[in-house]
Short mmCIF file of C-alpha atoms in Angstrom, two decimals:
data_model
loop_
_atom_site.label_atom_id
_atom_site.label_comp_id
_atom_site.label_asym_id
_atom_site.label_seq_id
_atom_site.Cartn_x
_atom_site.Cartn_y
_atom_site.Cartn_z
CA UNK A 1 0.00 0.00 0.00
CA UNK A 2 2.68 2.16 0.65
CA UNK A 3 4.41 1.40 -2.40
CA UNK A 4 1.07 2.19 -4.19
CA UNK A 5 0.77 5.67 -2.47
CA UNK A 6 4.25 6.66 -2.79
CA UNK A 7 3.46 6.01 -6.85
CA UNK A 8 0.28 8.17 -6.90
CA UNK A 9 2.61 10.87 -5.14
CA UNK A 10 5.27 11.36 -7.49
CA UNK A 11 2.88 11.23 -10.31
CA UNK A 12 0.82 13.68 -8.88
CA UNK A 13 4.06 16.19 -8.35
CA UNK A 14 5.09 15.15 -11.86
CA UNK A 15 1.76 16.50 -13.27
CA UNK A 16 2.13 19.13 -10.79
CA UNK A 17 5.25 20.52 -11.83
CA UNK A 18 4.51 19.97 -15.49
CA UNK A 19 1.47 22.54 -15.06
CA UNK A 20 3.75 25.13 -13.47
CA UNK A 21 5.76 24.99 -15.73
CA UNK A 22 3.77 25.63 -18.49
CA UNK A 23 2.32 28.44 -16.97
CA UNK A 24 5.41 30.10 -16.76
CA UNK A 25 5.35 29.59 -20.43
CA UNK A 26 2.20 30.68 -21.97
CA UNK A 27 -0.96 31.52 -20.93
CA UNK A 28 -2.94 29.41 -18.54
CA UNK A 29 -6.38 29.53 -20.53
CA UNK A 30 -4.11 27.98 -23.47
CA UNK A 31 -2.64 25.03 -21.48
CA UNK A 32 -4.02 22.02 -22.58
CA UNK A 33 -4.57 18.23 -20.86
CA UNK A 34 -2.06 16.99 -23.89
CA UNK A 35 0.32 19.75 -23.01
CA UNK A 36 0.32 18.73 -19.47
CA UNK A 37 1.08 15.24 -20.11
CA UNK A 38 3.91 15.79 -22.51
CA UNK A 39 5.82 18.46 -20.21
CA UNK A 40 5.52 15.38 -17.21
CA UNK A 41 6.35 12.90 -19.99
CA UNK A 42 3.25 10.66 -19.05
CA UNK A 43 0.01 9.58 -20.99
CA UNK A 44 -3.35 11.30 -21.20
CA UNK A 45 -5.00 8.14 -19.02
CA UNK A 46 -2.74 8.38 -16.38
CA UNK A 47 -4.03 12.05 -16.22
CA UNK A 48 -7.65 11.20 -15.25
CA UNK A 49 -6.28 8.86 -13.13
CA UNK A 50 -5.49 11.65 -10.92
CA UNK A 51 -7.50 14.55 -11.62
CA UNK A 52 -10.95 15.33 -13.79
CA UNK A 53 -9.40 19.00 -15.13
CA UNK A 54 -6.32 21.19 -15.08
CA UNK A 55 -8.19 23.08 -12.56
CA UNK A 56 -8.58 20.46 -10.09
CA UNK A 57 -5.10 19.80 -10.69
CA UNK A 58 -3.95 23.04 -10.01
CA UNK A 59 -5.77 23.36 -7.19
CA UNK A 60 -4.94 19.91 -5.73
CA UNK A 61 -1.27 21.64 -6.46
CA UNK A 62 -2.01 24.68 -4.59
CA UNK A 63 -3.14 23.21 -1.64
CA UNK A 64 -0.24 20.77 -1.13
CA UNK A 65 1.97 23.75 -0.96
CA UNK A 66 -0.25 25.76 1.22
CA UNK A 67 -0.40 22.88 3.56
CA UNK A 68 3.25 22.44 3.90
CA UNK A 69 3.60 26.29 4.42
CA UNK A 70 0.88 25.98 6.95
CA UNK A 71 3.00 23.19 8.80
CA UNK A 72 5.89 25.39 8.51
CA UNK A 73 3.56 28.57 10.27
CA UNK A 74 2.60 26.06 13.18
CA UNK A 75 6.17 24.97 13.80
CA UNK A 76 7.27 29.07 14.60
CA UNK A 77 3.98 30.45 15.83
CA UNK A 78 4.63 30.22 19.56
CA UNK A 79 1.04 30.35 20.00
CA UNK A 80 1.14 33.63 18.55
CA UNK A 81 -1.66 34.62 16.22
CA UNK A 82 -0.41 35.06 12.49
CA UNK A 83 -1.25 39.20 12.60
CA UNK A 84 1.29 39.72 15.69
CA UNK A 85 3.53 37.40 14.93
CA UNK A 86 6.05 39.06 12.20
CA UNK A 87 8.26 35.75 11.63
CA UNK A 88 5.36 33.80 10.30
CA UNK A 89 4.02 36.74 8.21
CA UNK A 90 7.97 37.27 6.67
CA UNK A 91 7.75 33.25 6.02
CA UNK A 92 4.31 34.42 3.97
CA UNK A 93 6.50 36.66 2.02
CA UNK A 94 9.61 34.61 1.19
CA UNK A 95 7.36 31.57 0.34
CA UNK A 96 5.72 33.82 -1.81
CA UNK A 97 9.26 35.49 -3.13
CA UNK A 98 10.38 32.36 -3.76
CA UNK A 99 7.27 31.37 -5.98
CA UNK A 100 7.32 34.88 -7.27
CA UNK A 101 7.08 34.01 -11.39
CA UNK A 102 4.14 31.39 -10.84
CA UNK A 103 2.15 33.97 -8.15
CA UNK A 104 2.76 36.78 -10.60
CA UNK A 105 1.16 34.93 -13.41
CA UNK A 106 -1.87 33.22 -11.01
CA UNK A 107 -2.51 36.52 -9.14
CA UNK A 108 -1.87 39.44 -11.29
CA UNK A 109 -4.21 41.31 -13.28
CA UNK A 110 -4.74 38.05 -15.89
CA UNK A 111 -4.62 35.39 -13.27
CA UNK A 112 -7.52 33.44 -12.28
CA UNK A 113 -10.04 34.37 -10.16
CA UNK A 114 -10.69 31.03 -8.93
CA UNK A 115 -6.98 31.05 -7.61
CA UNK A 116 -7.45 34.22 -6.00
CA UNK A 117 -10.86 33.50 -4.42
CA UNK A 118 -8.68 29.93 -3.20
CA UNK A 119 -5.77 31.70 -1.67
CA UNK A 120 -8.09 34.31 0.34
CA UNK A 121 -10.13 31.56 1.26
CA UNK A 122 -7.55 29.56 2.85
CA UNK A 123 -5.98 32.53 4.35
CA UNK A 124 -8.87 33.52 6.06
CA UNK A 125 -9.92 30.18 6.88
CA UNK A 126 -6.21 29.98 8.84
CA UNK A 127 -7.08 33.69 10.87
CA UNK A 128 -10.54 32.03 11.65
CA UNK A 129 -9.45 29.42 13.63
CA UNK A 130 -6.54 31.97 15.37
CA UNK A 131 -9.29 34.29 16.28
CA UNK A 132 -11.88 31.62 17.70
CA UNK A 133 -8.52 30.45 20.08
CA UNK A 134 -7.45 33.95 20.74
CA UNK A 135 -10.70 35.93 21.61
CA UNK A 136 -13.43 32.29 21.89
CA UNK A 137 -16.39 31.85 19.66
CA UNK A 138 -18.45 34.23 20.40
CA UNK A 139 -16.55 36.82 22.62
CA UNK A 140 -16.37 39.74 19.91
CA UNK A 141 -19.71 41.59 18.46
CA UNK A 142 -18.02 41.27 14.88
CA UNK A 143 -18.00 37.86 13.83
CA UNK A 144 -14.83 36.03 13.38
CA UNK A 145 -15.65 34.84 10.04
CA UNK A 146 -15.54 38.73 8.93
CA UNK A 147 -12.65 39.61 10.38
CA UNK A 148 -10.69 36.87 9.16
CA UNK A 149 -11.68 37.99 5.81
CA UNK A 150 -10.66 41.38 6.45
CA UNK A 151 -6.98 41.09 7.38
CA UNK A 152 -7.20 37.92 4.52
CA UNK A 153 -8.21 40.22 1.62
CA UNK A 154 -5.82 43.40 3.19
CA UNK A 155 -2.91 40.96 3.18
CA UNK A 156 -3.59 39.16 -0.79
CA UNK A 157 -3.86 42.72 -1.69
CA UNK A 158 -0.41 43.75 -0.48
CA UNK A 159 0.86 40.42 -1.52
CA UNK A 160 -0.81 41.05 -4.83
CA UNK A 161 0.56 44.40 -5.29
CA UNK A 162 4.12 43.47 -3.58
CA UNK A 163 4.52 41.08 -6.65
CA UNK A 164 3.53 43.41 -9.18
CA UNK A 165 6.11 45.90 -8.18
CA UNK A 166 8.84 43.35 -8.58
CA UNK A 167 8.98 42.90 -4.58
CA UNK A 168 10.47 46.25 -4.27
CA UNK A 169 10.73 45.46 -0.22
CA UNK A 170 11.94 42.48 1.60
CA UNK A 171 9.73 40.00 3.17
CA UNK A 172 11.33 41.30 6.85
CA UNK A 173 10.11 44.26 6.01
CA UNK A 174 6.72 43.83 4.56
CA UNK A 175 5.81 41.52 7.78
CA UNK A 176 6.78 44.01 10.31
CA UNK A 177 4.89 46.79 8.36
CA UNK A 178 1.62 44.42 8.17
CA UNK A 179 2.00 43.95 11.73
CA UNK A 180 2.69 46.96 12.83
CA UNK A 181 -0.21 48.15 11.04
CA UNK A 182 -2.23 45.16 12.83
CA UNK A 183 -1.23 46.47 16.14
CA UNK A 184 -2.15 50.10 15.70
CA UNK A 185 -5.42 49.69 13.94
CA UNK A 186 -6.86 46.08 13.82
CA UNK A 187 -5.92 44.23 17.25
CA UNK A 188 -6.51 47.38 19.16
CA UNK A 189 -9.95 47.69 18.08
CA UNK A 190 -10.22 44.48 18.47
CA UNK A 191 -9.46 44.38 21.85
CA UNK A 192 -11.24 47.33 23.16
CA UNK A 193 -14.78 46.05 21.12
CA UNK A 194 -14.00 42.82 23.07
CA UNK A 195 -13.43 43.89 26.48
CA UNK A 196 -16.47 46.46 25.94
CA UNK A 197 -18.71 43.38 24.65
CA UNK A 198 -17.80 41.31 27.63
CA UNK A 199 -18.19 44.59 30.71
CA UNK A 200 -21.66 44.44 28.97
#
């Protein structure tokens, strides 16, 4: 079984890899199933196999990596939430430095806007859960759901625009201004709506 697994992995990065590739290439909308299968040097059948589309493949792609920066996030957090925590939010920014040709192309002005509405999605769906163990369930009159889709669609937006500007600032320095920014605006208010909700 784990012979079998280990199989259905590397084909599934092979098909990966070959879509990312190609994107870097020529435009995604172009990118055909045939194309796919000749950049990972494998057959059309082993394709649906795997996956029913390019999108679910990309997607299935996405969220492998998102995952393993997501590991990465738990292993420095502290038990610090994400928006006061500037070493996760700089390993944000390199992992997305580091990607920076594939992002540019996925989330620029021509990306997809099933990519984008993925990313912000799994952002906020990380800040969700911080909030619920930072401030509980219910504790603050604005739900949690909302603000984790606030400081998720401030921070694709600066992402989005970092990459566009050919990262013009360092990932140090784009986490400490996001959380600096965090603590004179957003966790403040935060915190003051919250102990106000709870004197009442």
């Amino acid at each position: 079984m784990e012979k079998v697994d280990r199989r259905v992995r590397r084909t599934r990065a092979l098909l990966g890899q070959a879509l990312r590739d190609l994107i870097l290439t020529k435009p995604y909308e172009t990118i055909t199933i045939q194309d796919i299968t000749n950049q990972a040097d494998l057959n059309r059948a082993t394709f649906y196999l795997h996956y029913a589309s390019k999108e679910e493949l990309l997607m299935d792609s996405l969220k492998q990596q998102f995952d393993a920066l997501v590991e990465q996030l738990e292993v420095e957090k502290n038990g610090r939430p994400m928006w006061e925590n500037p070493v996760t939010l700089r390993l944000i920014f390199e992992y997305v430095a580091a990607n920076g040709d594939l992002f540019k192309v996925l989330l620029g002005p021509q990306g997809q806007g099933h990519v984008m509405y993925r990313v912000i999605n799994y952002i906020a769906q990380v800040d969700e859960e911080e909030l619920e163990s930072a401030f509980g369930q219910d504790a603050l009159p604005i739900p949690n759901a909302i603000l984790a889709r606030h400081f998720a669609g401030a921070l694709f937006a600066l992402i989005s625009w970092w990459l566009e500007q050919d990262m013009p600032y360092s990932p140090a320095y784009m986490a400490e201004t996001i959380q600096q920014l965090c603590m004179a605006g957003f966790i403040p208010v935060l915190a003051e709506v919250g102990s106000g909700a709870r004197a009442n």
